[in-house]
PDB file of N, CA and C in Angstrom:
ATOM      1  N   MET A  19     -14.077 -31.466-178.430  1.00 74.00           N
ATOM      2  CA  MET A  19     -12.997 -30.527-178.601  1.00 74.00           C
ATOM      3  C   MET A  19     -13.348 -29.610-179.769  1.00 74.00           C
ATOM      4  N   SER A  20     -13.267 -28.328-179.555  1.00 79.00           N
ATOM      5  CA  SER A  20     -13.616 -27.364-180.596  1.00 79.00           C
ATOM      6  C   SER A  20     -12.412 -27.098-181.499  1.00 79.00           C
ATOM      7  N   MET A  21     -12.668 -26.393-182.597  1.00 79.00           N
ATOM      8  CA  MET A  21     -11.592 -26.040-183.526  1.00 79.00           C
ATOM      9  C   MET A  21     -10.541 -25.185-182.824  1.00 79.00           C
ATOM     10  N   ALA A  22     -10.978 -24.247-181.997  1.00 84.00           N
ATOM     11  CA  ALA A  22     -10.041 -23.382-181.275  1.00 84.00           C
ATOM     12  C   ALA A  22      -9.179 -24.194-180.308  1.00 84.00           C
ATOM     13  N   GLU A  23      -9.767 -25.189-179.660  1.00 86.00           N
ATOM     14  CA  GLU A  23      -9.002 -26.039-178.741  1.00 86.00           C
ATOM     15  C   GLU A  23      -7.982 -26.891-179.499  1.00 86.00           C
ATOM     16  N   LEU A  24      -8.355 -27.373-180.686  1.00 85.00           N
ATOM     17  CA  LEU A  24      -7.411 -28.146-181.500  1.00 85.00           C
ATOM     18  C   LEU A  24      -6.218 -27.286-181.920  1.00 85.00           C
ATOM     19  N   VAL A  25      -6.504 -26.072-182.359  1.00 87.00           N
ATOM     20  CA  VAL A  25      -5.429 -25.168-182.778  1.00 87.00           C
ATOM     21  C   VAL A  25      -4.554 -24.793-181.584  1.00 87.00           C
ATOM     22  N   ALA A  26      -5.165 -24.558-180.434  1.00 88.00           N
ATOM     23  CA  ALA A  26      -4.390 -24.242-179.233  1.00 88.00           C
ATOM     24  C   ALA A  26      -3.521 -25.418-178.797  1.00 88.00           C
ATOM     25  N   ALA A  27      -3.960 -26.638-179.080  1.00 89.00           N
ATOM     26  CA  ALA A  27      -3.196 -27.827-178.705  1.00 89.00           C
ATOM     27  C   ALA A  27      -2.065 -28.116-179.681  1.00 89.00           C
ATOM     28  N   GLY A  28      -2.045 -27.431-180.841  1.00 89.00           N
ATOM     29  CA  GLY A  28      -0.943 -27.609-181.778  1.00 89.00           C
ATOM     30  C   GLY A  28      -1.335 -27.993-183.186  1.00 89.00           C
ATOM     31  N   ALA A  29      -2.614 -28.148-183.456  1.00 89.00           N
ATOM     32  CA  ALA A  29      -3.051 -28.477-184.815  1.00 89.00           C
ATOM     33  C   ALA A  29      -2.936 -27.235-185.700  1.00 89.00           C
ATOM     34  N   PRO A  30      -2.584 -27.407-186.969  1.00 91.00           N
ATOM     35  CA  PRO A  30      -2.485 -26.254-187.861  1.00 91.00           C
ATOM     36  C   PRO A  30      -3.844 -25.578-188.058  1.00 91.00           C
ATOM     37  N   GLU A  31      -3.818 -24.267-188.147  1.00 90.00           N
ATOM     38  CA  GLU A  31      -5.052 -23.523-188.395  1.00 90.00           C
ATOM     39  C   GLU A  31      -5.403 -23.648-189.872  1.00 90.00           C
ATOM     40  N   LEU A  32      -6.678 -23.846-190.165  1.00 89.00           N
ATOM     41  CA  LEU A  32      -7.137 -24.029-191.537  1.00 89.00           C
ATOM     42  C   LEU A  32      -7.692 -22.716-192.077  1.00 89.00           C
ATOM     43  N   PRO A  33      -7.700 -22.579-193.409  1.00 89.00           N
ATOM     44  CA  PRO A  33      -8.284 -21.368-193.999  1.00 89.00           C
ATOM     45  C   PRO A  33      -9.778 -21.259-193.693  1.00 89.00           C
ATOM     46  N   GLU A  34     -10.312 -20.094-193.906  1.00 92.00           N
ATOM     47  CA  GLU A  34     -11.734 -19.834-193.687  1.00 92.00           C
ATOM     48  C   GLU A  34     -12.572 -20.793-194.527  1.00 92.00           C
ATOM     49  N   GLY A  35     -13.573 -21.402-193.924  1.00 92.00           N
ATOM     50  CA  GLY A  35     -14.460 -22.316-194.622  1.00 92.00           C
ATOM     51  C   GLY A  35     -14.059 -23.780-194.523  1.00 92.00           C
ATOM     52  N   TYR A  36     -12.952 -24.076-193.860  1.00 92.00           N
ATOM     53  CA  TYR A  36     -12.488 -25.449-193.682  1.00 92.00           C
ATOM     54  C   TYR A  36     -12.471 -25.774-192.189  1.00 92.00           C
ATOM     55  N   PHE A  37     -12.668 -27.054-191.865  1.00 93.00           N
ATOM     56  CA  PHE A  37     -12.674 -27.460-190.461  1.00 93.00           C
ATOM     57  C   PHE A  37     -12.246 -28.912-190.342  1.00 93.00           C
ATOM     58  N   TYR A  38     -11.881 -29.307-189.124  1.00 91.00           N
ATOM     59  CA  TYR A  38     -11.530 -30.695-188.816  1.00 91.00           C
ATOM     60  C   TYR A  38     -12.765 -31.428-188.313  1.00 91.00           C
ATOM     61  N   ARG A  39     -12.869 -32.699-188.687  1.00 92.00           N
ATOM     62  CA  ARG A  39     -13.894 -33.569-188.127  1.00 92.00           C
ATOM     63  C   ARG A  39     -13.203 -34.862-187.704  1.00 92.00           C
ATOM     64  N   VAL A  40     -13.432 -35.300-186.478  1.00 91.00           N
ATOM     65  CA  VAL A  40     -12.857 -36.542-185.972  1.00 91.00           C
ATOM     66  C   VAL A  40     -13.984 -37.561-185.903  1.00 91.00           C
ATOM     67  N   ARG A  41     -13.794 -38.686-186.588  1.00 92.00           N
ATOM     68  CA  ARG A  41     -14.823 -39.726-186.642  1.00 92.00           C
ATOM     69  C   ARG A  41     -14.225 -41.047-186.215  1.00 92.00           C
ATOM     70  N   GLN A  42     -15.041 -41.875-185.591  1.00 90.00           N
ATOM     71  CA  GLN A  42     -14.608 -43.221-185.234  1.00 90.00           C
ATOM     72  C   GLN A  42     -14.865 -44.126-186.424  1.00 90.00           C
ATOM     73  N   GLU A  43     -13.797 -44.718-186.955  1.00 86.00           N
ATOM     74  CA  GLU A  43     -13.913 -45.610-188.110  1.00 86.00           C
ATOM     75  C   GLU A  43     -14.260 -47.019-187.679  1.00 86.00           C
ATOM     76  N   SER A  44     -13.525 -47.529-186.718  1.00 84.00           N
ATOM     77  CA  SER A  44     -13.774 -48.869-186.201  1.00 84.00           C
ATOM     78  C   SER A  44     -13.291 -48.891-184.756  1.00 84.00           C
ATOM     79  N   LEU A  45     -13.379 -50.032-184.152  1.00 84.00           N
ATOM     80  CA  LEU A  45     -12.964 -50.147-182.763  1.00 84.00           C
ATOM     81  C   LEU A  45     -11.473 -49.807-182.632  1.00 84.00           C
ATOM     82  N   GLY A  46     -11.167 -48.730-181.945  1.00 84.00           N
ATOM     83  CA  GLY A  46      -9.783 -48.337-181.717  1.00 84.00           C
ATOM     84  C   GLY A  46      -9.145 -47.539-182.837  1.00 84.00           C
ATOM     85  N   LEU A  47      -9.907 -47.135-183.849  1.00 91.00           N
ATOM     86  CA  LEU A  47      -9.347 -46.375-184.960  1.00 91.00           C
ATOM     87  C   LEU A  47     -10.186 -45.128-185.208  1.00 91.00           C
ATOM     88  N   LEU A  48      -9.522 -43.974-185.215  1.00 91.00           N
ATOM     89  CA  LEU A  48     -10.184 -42.709-185.517  1.00 91.00           C
ATOM     90  C   LEU A  48      -9.729 -42.223-186.882  1.00 91.00           C
ATOM     91  N   ASN A  49     -10.554 -41.411-187.505  1.00 93.00           N
ATOM     92  CA  ASN A  49     -10.208 -40.797-188.780  1.00 93.00           C
ATOM     93  C   ASN A  49     -10.389 -39.293-188.634  1.00 93.00           C
ATOM     94  N   VAL A  50      -9.303 -38.549-188.823  1.00 92.00           N
ATOM     95  CA  VAL A  50      -9.358 -37.089-188.771  1.00 92.00           C
ATOM     96  C   VAL A  50      -9.526 -36.598-190.202  1.00 92.00           C
ATOM     97  N   GLU A  51     -10.570 -35.822-190.453  1.00 93.00           N
ATOM     98  CA  GLU A  51     -10.866 -35.314-191.787  1.00 93.00           C
ATOM     99  C   GLU A  51     -10.739 -33.810-191.818  1.00 93.00           C
ATOM    100  N   ILE A  52     -10.267 -33.291-192.933  1.00 92.00           N
ATOM    101  CA  ILE A  52     -10.362 -31.859-193.217  1.00 92.00           C
ATOM    102  C   ILE A  52     -11.514 -31.725-194.187  1.00 92.00           C
ATOM    103  N   ARG A  53     -12.467 -30.864-193.848  1.00 94.00           N
ATOM    104  CA  ARG A  53     -13.672 -30.714-194.656  1.00 94.00           C
ATOM    105  C   ARG A  53     -13.861 -29.258-195.051  1.00 94.00           C
ATOM    106  N   ARG A  54     -14.453 -29.068-196.221  1.00 93.00           N
ATOM    107  CA  ARG A  54     -14.787 -27.730-196.707  1.00 93.00           C
ATOM    108  C   ARG A  54     -16.284 -27.534-196.541  1.00 93.00           C
ATOM    109  N   GLN A  55     -16.661 -26.466-195.868  1.00 93.00           N
ATOM    110  CA  GLN A  55     -18.074 -26.201-195.616  1.00 93.00           C
ATOM    111  C   GLN A  55     -18.710 -25.553-196.830  1.00 93.00           C
ATOM    112  N   GLY A  56     -19.733 -26.213-197.365  1.00 91.00           N
ATOM    113  CA  GLY A  56     -20.493 -25.652-198.472  1.00 91.00           C
ATOM    114  C   GLY A  56     -21.724 -24.932-197.945  1.00 91.00           C
ATOM    115  N   ARG A  57     -22.632 -24.657-198.833  1.00 92.00           N
ATOM    116  CA  ARG A  57     -23.846 -23.938-198.428  1.00 92.00           C
ATOM    117  C   ARG A  57     -24.741 -24.811-197.545  1.00 92.00           C
ATOM    118  N   TRP A  58     -24.916 -26.089-197.947  1.00 94.00           N
ATOM    119  CA  TRP A  58     -25.795 -26.971-197.183  1.00 94.00           C
ATOM    120  C   TRP A  58     -25.091 -28.162-196.559  1.00 94.00           C
ATOM    121  N   PHE A  59     -23.955 -28.537-197.073  1.00 94.00           N
ATOM    122  CA  PHE A  59     -23.247 -29.696-196.539  1.00 94.00           C
ATOM    123  C   PHE A  59     -21.749 -29.477-196.691  1.00 94.00           C
ATOM    124  N   SER A  60     -20.979 -30.355-196.092  1.00 94.00           N
ATOM    125  CA  SER A  60     -19.520 -30.242-196.179  1.00 94.00           C
ATOM    126  C   SER A  60     -18.957 -31.375-197.027  1.00 94.00           C
ATOM    127  N   THR A  61     -17.765 -31.152-197.575  1.00 93.00           N
ATOM    128  CA  THR A  61     -17.097 -32.113-198.433  1.00 93.00           C
ATOM    129  C   THR A  61     -15.723 -32.428-197.862  1.00 93.00           C
ATOM    130  N   ARG A  62     -15.397 -33.713-197.809  1.00 93.00           N
ATOM    131  CA  ARG A  62     -14.083 -34.120-197.304  1.00 93.00           C
ATOM    132  C   ARG A  62     -13.035 -33.825-198.361  1.00 93.00           C
ATOM    133  N   VAL A  63     -11.951 -33.147-197.951  1.00 91.00           N
ATOM    134  CA  VAL A  63     -10.861 -32.867-198.875  1.00 91.00           C
ATOM    135  C   VAL A  63      -9.606 -33.674-198.539  1.00 91.00           C
ATOM    136  N   GLU A  64      -9.461 -34.116-197.292  1.00 90.00           N
ATOM    137  CA  GLU A  64      -8.323 -34.938-196.883  1.00 90.00           C
ATOM    138  C   GLU A  64      -8.686 -35.666-195.603  1.00 90.00           C
ATOM    139  N   SER A  65      -8.061 -36.821-195.390  1.00 90.00           N
ATOM    140  CA  SER A  65      -8.301 -37.554-194.149  1.00 90.00           C
ATOM    141  C   SER A  65      -7.031 -38.283-193.737  1.00 90.00           C
ATOM    142  N   CYS A  66      -6.960 -38.609-192.456  1.00 91.00           N
ATOM    143  CA  CYS A  66      -5.793 -39.295-191.908  1.00 91.00           C
ATOM    144  C   CYS A  66      -6.255 -40.214-190.782  1.00 91.00           C
ATOM    145  N   PRO A  67      -6.016 -41.510-190.888  1.00 92.00           N
ATOM    146  CA  PRO A  67      -6.388 -42.419-189.795  1.00 92.00           C
ATOM    147  C   PRO A  67      -5.376 -42.337-188.662  1.00 92.00           C
ATOM    148  N   VAL A  68      -5.843 -42.618-187.447  1.00 93.00           N
ATOM    149  CA  VAL A  68      -4.960 -42.617-186.280  1.00 93.00           C
ATOM    150  C   VAL A  68      -5.480 -43.633-185.274  1.00 93.00           C
ATOM    151  N   ARG A  69      -4.565 -44.319-184.629  1.00 93.00           N
ATOM    152  CA  ARG A  69      -4.910 -45.276-183.577  1.00 93.00           C
ATOM    153  C   ARG A  69      -4.497 -44.652-182.246  1.00 93.00           C
ATOM    154  N   PRO A  70      -5.445 -44.131-181.460  1.00 89.00           N
ATOM    155  CA  PRO A  70      -5.110 -43.421-180.223  1.00 89.00           C
ATOM    156  C   PRO A  70      -4.384 -44.280-179.193  1.00 89.00           C
ATOM    157  N   GLY A  71      -4.559 -45.589-179.245  1.00 88.00           N
ATOM    158  CA  GLY A  71      -3.909 -46.462-178.278  1.00 88.00           C
ATOM    159  C   GLY A  71      -2.394 -46.471-178.386  1.00 88.00           C
ATOM    160  N   SER A  72      -1.860 -46.027-179.507  1.00 88.00           N
ATOM    161  CA  SER A  72      -0.414 -46.021-179.696  1.00 88.00           C
ATOM    162  C   SER A  72       0.217 -44.685-179.303  1.00 88.00           C
ATOM    163  N   TRP A  73      -0.569 -43.774-178.722  1.00 91.00           N
ATOM    164  CA  TRP A  73      -0.079 -42.463-178.277  1.00 91.00           C
ATOM    165  C   TRP A  73      -0.269 -42.351-176.767  1.00 91.00           C
ATOM    166  N   PRO A  74       0.525 -41.488-176.105  1.00 93.00           N
ATOM    167  CA  PRO A  74       0.360 -41.320-174.653  1.00 93.00           C
ATOM    168  C   PRO A  74      -1.036 -40.829-174.264  1.00 93.00           C
ATOM    169  N   THR A  75      -1.579 -39.857-175.042  1.00 91.00           N
ATOM    170  CA  THR A  75      -2.936 -39.378-174.783  1.00 91.00           C
ATOM    171  C   THR A  75      -3.707 -39.303-176.098  1.00 91.00           C
ATOM    172  N   ALA A  76      -5.013 -39.334-175.991  1.00 88.00           N
ATOM    173  CA  ALA A  76      -5.851 -39.245-177.186  1.00 88.00           C
ATOM    174  C   ALA A  76      -5.719 -37.869-177.841  1.00 88.00           C
ATOM    175  N   GLU A  77      -5.536 -36.827-177.029  1.00 90.00           N
ATOM    176  CA  GLU A  77      -5.374 -35.474-177.570  1.00 90.00           C
ATOM    177  C   GLU A  77      -4.131 -35.391-178.458  1.00 90.00           C
ATOM    178  N   GLU A  78      -3.025 -35.970-178.007  1.00 92.00           N
ATOM    179  CA  GLU A  78      -1.802 -35.965-178.815  1.00 92.00           C
ATOM    180  C   GLU A  78      -2.011 -36.722-180.120  1.00 92.00           C
ATOM    181  N   ALA A  79      -2.743 -37.823-180.066  1.00 92.00           N
ATOM    182  CA  ALA A  79      -3.017 -38.606-181.265  1.00 92.00           C
ATOM    183  C   ALA A  79      -3.828 -37.805-182.279  1.00 92.00           C
ATOM    184  N   VAL A  80      -4.858 -37.125-181.813  1.00 91.00           N
ATOM    185  CA  VAL A  80      -5.717 -36.349-182.708  1.00 91.00           C
ATOM    186  C   VAL A  80      -4.952 -35.162-183.281  1.00 91.00           C
ATOM    187  N   VAL A  81      -4.168 -34.469-182.466  1.00 92.00           N
ATOM    188  CA  VAL A  81      -3.406 -33.316-182.947  1.00 92.00           C
ATOM    189  C   VAL A  81      -2.366 -33.762-183.977  1.00 92.00           C
ATOM    190  N   ALA A  82      -1.694 -34.885-183.733  1.00 92.00           N
ATOM    191  CA  ALA A  82      -0.715 -35.396-184.701  1.00 92.00           C
ATOM    192  C   ALA A  82      -1.396 -35.762-186.015  1.00 92.00           C
ATOM    193  N   ALA A  83      -2.585 -36.354-185.947  1.00 93.00           N
ATOM    194  CA  ALA A  83      -3.318 -36.695-187.167  1.00 93.00           C
ATOM    195  C   ALA A  83      -3.774 -35.441-187.904  1.00 93.00           C
ATOM    196  N   CYS A  84      -4.154 -34.408-187.172  1.00 92.00           N
ATOM    197  CA  CYS A  84      -4.509 -33.132-187.800  1.00 92.00           C
ATOM    198  C   CYS A  84      -3.308 -32.557-188.535  1.00 92.00           C
ATOM    199  N   CYS A  85      -2.137 -32.634-187.920  1.00 91.00           N
ATOM    200  CA  CYS A  85      -0.908 -32.131-188.553  1.00 91.00           C
ATOM    201  C   CYS A  85      -0.598 -32.895-189.834  1.00 91.00           C
ATOM    202  N   ARG A  86      -0.709 -34.233-189.781  1.00 91.00           N
ATOM    203  CA  ARG A  86      -0.444 -35.037-190.970  1.00 91.00           C
ATOM    204  C   ARG A  86      -1.464 -34.766-192.074  1.00 91.00           C
ATOM    205  N   ALA A  87      -2.737 -34.661-191.708  1.00 92.00           N
ATOM    206  CA  ALA A  87      -3.773 -34.393-192.713  1.00 92.00           C
ATOM    207  C   ALA A  87      -3.548 -33.029-193.366  1.00 92.00           C
ATOM    208  N   ALA A  88      -3.182 -32.022-192.569  1.00 90.00           N
ATOM    209  CA  ALA A  88      -2.914 -30.692-193.118  1.00 90.00           C
ATOM    210  C   ALA A  88      -1.691 -30.715-194.033  1.00 90.00           C
ATOM    211  N   GLU A  89      -0.681 -31.488-193.654  1.00 89.00           N
ATOM    212  CA  GLU A  89       0.516 -31.598-194.497  1.00 89.00           C
ATOM    213  C   GLU A  89       0.173 -32.269-195.825  1.00 89.00           C
ATOM    214  N   TRP A  90      -0.574 -33.370-195.784  1.00 87.00           N
ATOM    215  CA  TRP A  90      -0.970 -34.070-197.010  1.00 87.00           C
ATOM    216  C   TRP A  90      -1.839 -33.181-197.886  1.00 87.00           C
ATOM    217  N   TRP A  91      -2.741 -32.421-197.262  1.00 86.00           N
ATOM    218  CA  TRP A  91      -3.615 -31.514-198.006  1.00 86.00           C
ATOM    219  C   TRP A  91      -2.790 -30.416-198.666  1.00 86.00           C
ATOM    220  N   GLY A  92      -1.777 -29.912-197.967  1.00 83.00           N
ATOM    221  CA  GLY A  92      -0.899 -28.894-198.541  1.00 83.00           C
ATOM    222  C   GLY A  92      -0.145 -29.423-199.753  1.00 83.00           C
ATOM    223  N   LEU A  93       0.337 -30.661-199.678  1.00 79.00           N
ATOM    224  CA  LEU A  93       1.025 -31.257-200.824  1.00 79.00           C
ATOM    225  C   LEU A  93       0.072 -31.430-202.001  1.00 79.00           C
ATOM    226  N   GLN A  94      -1.153 -31.819-201.703  1.00 78.00           N
ATOM    227  CA  GLN A  94      -2.158 -31.998-202.753  1.00 78.00           C
ATOM    228  C   GLN A  94      -2.455 -30.659-203.426  1.00 78.00           C
ATOM    229  N   ARG A  95      -2.576 -29.588-202.630  1.00 80.00           N
ATOM    230  CA  ARG A  95      -2.860 -28.270-203.200  1.00 80.00           C
ATOM    231  C   ARG A  95      -1.694 -27.785-204.056  1.00 80.00           C
ATOM    232  N   LYS A  96      -0.442 -28.085-203.653  1.00 81.00           N
ATOM    233  CA  LYS A  96       0.718 -27.698-204.460  1.00 81.00           C
ATOM    234  C   LYS A  96       0.710 -28.426-205.796  1.00 81.00           C
ATOM    235  N   ASP A  97       0.330 -29.705-205.785  1.00 78.00           N
ATOM    236  CA  ASP A  97       0.244 -30.468-207.033  1.00 78.00           C
ATOM    237  C   ASP A  97      -0.808 -29.876-207.965  1.00 78.00           C
ATOM    238  N   VAL A  98      -1.937 -29.473-207.418  1.00 77.00           N
ATOM    239  CA  VAL A  98      -3.006 -28.887-208.235  1.00 77.00           C
ATOM    240  C   VAL A  98      -2.541 -27.563-208.831  1.00 77.00           C
ATOM    241  N   GLU A  99      -1.861 -26.739-208.036  1.00 82.00           N
ATOM    242  CA  GLU A  99      -1.359 -25.462-208.543  1.00 82.00           C
ATOM    243  C   GLU A  99      -0.316 -25.671-209.636  1.00 82.00           C
ATOM    244  N   ALA A 100       0.549 -26.677-209.468  1.00 82.00           N
ATOM    245  CA  ALA A 100       1.553 -26.976-210.491  1.00 82.00           C
ATOM    246  C   ALA A 100       0.887 -27.445-211.786  1.00 82.00           C
ATOM    247  N   LEU A 101      -0.171 -28.240-211.665  1.00 81.00           N
ATOM    248  CA  LEU A 101      -0.892 -28.699-212.846  1.00 81.00           C
ATOM    249  C   LEU A 101      -1.557 -27.531-213.561  1.00 81.00           C
ATOM    250  N   LYS A 102      -2.137 -26.601-212.803  1.00 82.00           N
ATOM    251  CA  LYS A 102      -2.753 -25.421-213.423  1.00 82.00           C
ATOM    252  C   LYS A 102      -1.710 -24.599-214.165  1.00 82.00           C
ATOM    253  N   ALA A 103      -0.522 -24.455-213.594  1.00 83.00           N
ATOM    254  CA  ALA A 103       0.544 -23.700-214.261  1.00 83.00           C
ATOM    255  C   ALA A 103       1.018 -24.424-215.520  1.00 83.00           C
ATOM    256  N   ALA A 104       1.050 -25.740-215.487  1.00 83.00           N
ATOM    257  CA  ALA A 104       1.494 -26.512-216.646  1.00 83.00           C
ATOM    258  C   ALA A 104       0.478 -26.475-217.786  1.00 83.00           C
ATOM    259  N   ARG A 105      -0.784 -26.255-217.464  1.00 81.00           N
ATOM    260  CA  ARG A 105      -1.818 -26.212-218.508  1.00 81.00           C
ATOM    261  C   ARG A 105      -1.596 -25.050-219.470  1.00 81.00           C
ATOM    262  N   ALA A 106      -0.891 -24.020-219.042  1.00 79.00           N
ATOM    263  CA  ALA A 106      -0.611 -22.893-219.928  1.00 79.00           C
ATOM    264  C   ALA A 106       0.274 -23.329-221.096  1.00 79.00           C
ATOM    265  N   TRP A 107       0.995 -24.423-220.951  1.00 79.00           N
ATOM    266  CA  TRP A 107       1.910 -24.903-221.984  1.00 79.00           C
ATOM    267  C   TRP A 107       1.293 -25.995-222.852  1.00 79.00           C
ATOM    268  N   HIS A 108       0.045 -26.395-222.595  1.00 76.00           N
ATOM    269  CA  HIS A 108      -0.584 -27.440-223.403  1.00 76.00           C
ATOM    270  C   HIS A 108      -0.872 -26.921-224.806  1.00 76.00           C
ATOM    271  N   GLY A 109      -0.803 -27.808-225.754  1.00 73.00           N
ATOM    272  CA  GLY A 109      -1.143 -27.438-227.119  1.00 73.00           C
ATOM    273  C   GLY A 109       0.053 -27.534-228.048  1.00 73.00           C
ATOM    274  N   ASP A 110      -0.177 -27.145-229.295  1.00 69.00           N
ATOM    275  CA  ASP A 110       0.876 -27.179-230.318  1.00 69.00           C
ATOM    276  C   ASP A 110       1.699 -25.907-230.215  1.00 69.00           C
ATOM    277  N   HIS A 111       2.996 -26.052-230.397  1.00 68.00           N
ATOM    278  CA  HIS A 111       3.903 -24.906-230.362  1.00 68.00           C
ATOM    279  C   HIS A 111       4.644 -24.855-231.708  1.00 68.00           C
ATOM    280  N   ASP A 112       4.007 -24.178-232.656  1.00 69.00           N
ATOM    281  CA  ASP A 112       4.547 -24.084-234.003  1.00 69.00           C
ATOM    282  C   ASP A 112       5.422 -22.832-234.114  1.00 69.00           C
ATOM    283  N   PRO A 113       6.704 -23.002-234.436  1.00 70.00           N
ATOM    284  CA  PRO A 113       7.572 -21.824-234.530  1.00 70.00           C
ATOM    285  C   PRO A 113       7.215 -20.881-235.667  1.00 70.00           C
ATOM    286  N   LYS A 114       6.414 -21.337-236.669  1.00 72.00           N
ATOM    287  CA  LYS A 114       6.043 -20.477-237.792  1.00 72.00           C
ATOM    288  C   LYS A 114       4.753 -19.719-237.540  1.00 72.00           C
ATOM    289  N   GLY A 115       4.211 -19.820-236.358  1.00 65.00           N
ATOM    290  CA  GLY A 115       3.001 -19.057-236.048  1.00 65.00           C
ATOM    291  C   GLY A 115       1.707 -19.771-236.340  1.00 65.00           C
ATOM    292  N   GLY A 116       1.725 -21.097-236.525  1.00 57.00           N
ATOM    293  CA  GLY A 116       0.491 -21.847-236.692  1.00 57.00           C
ATOM    294  C   GLY A 116       0.043 -22.033-238.129  1.00 57.00           C
ATOM    295  N   ARG A 117       0.867 -21.733-239.108  1.00 53.00           N
ATOM    296  CA  ARG A 117       0.458 -21.890-240.524  1.00 53.00           C
ATOM    297  C   ARG A 117       0.962 -23.177-241.084  1.00 53.00           C
TER     298      ARG A 117
END
C-alpha cells in the first residue's frame, strides 16, 4: 500500500519529508511508524502498535493506527513548541535590572 493509498483510505496526510512505515513486530502484531526522511536514512518519530485480527479488515486496522500515530505525534509536537516558548522565561528576573 502506497502513501497515496493510505491517505485515500483515511490516514492523515503527513508534512513533506515524513512517511508511514508498517512493520511486522511479532506474530499477529503490526507497528505503524511515522518516519522522517533524512539524506541517507530515515528516523522514527512516532509509532503505534496494532493487532489486525481485532479489526474487520487489515486496511482499517492500519489506517486507524496511522490516525493514532499522527495524533500522538501532533501532541508531542505541541509539547515541544510549548517548551520552546517557555524557554524564553528561563533565568533570573531581577526587578532592579540585574544589579
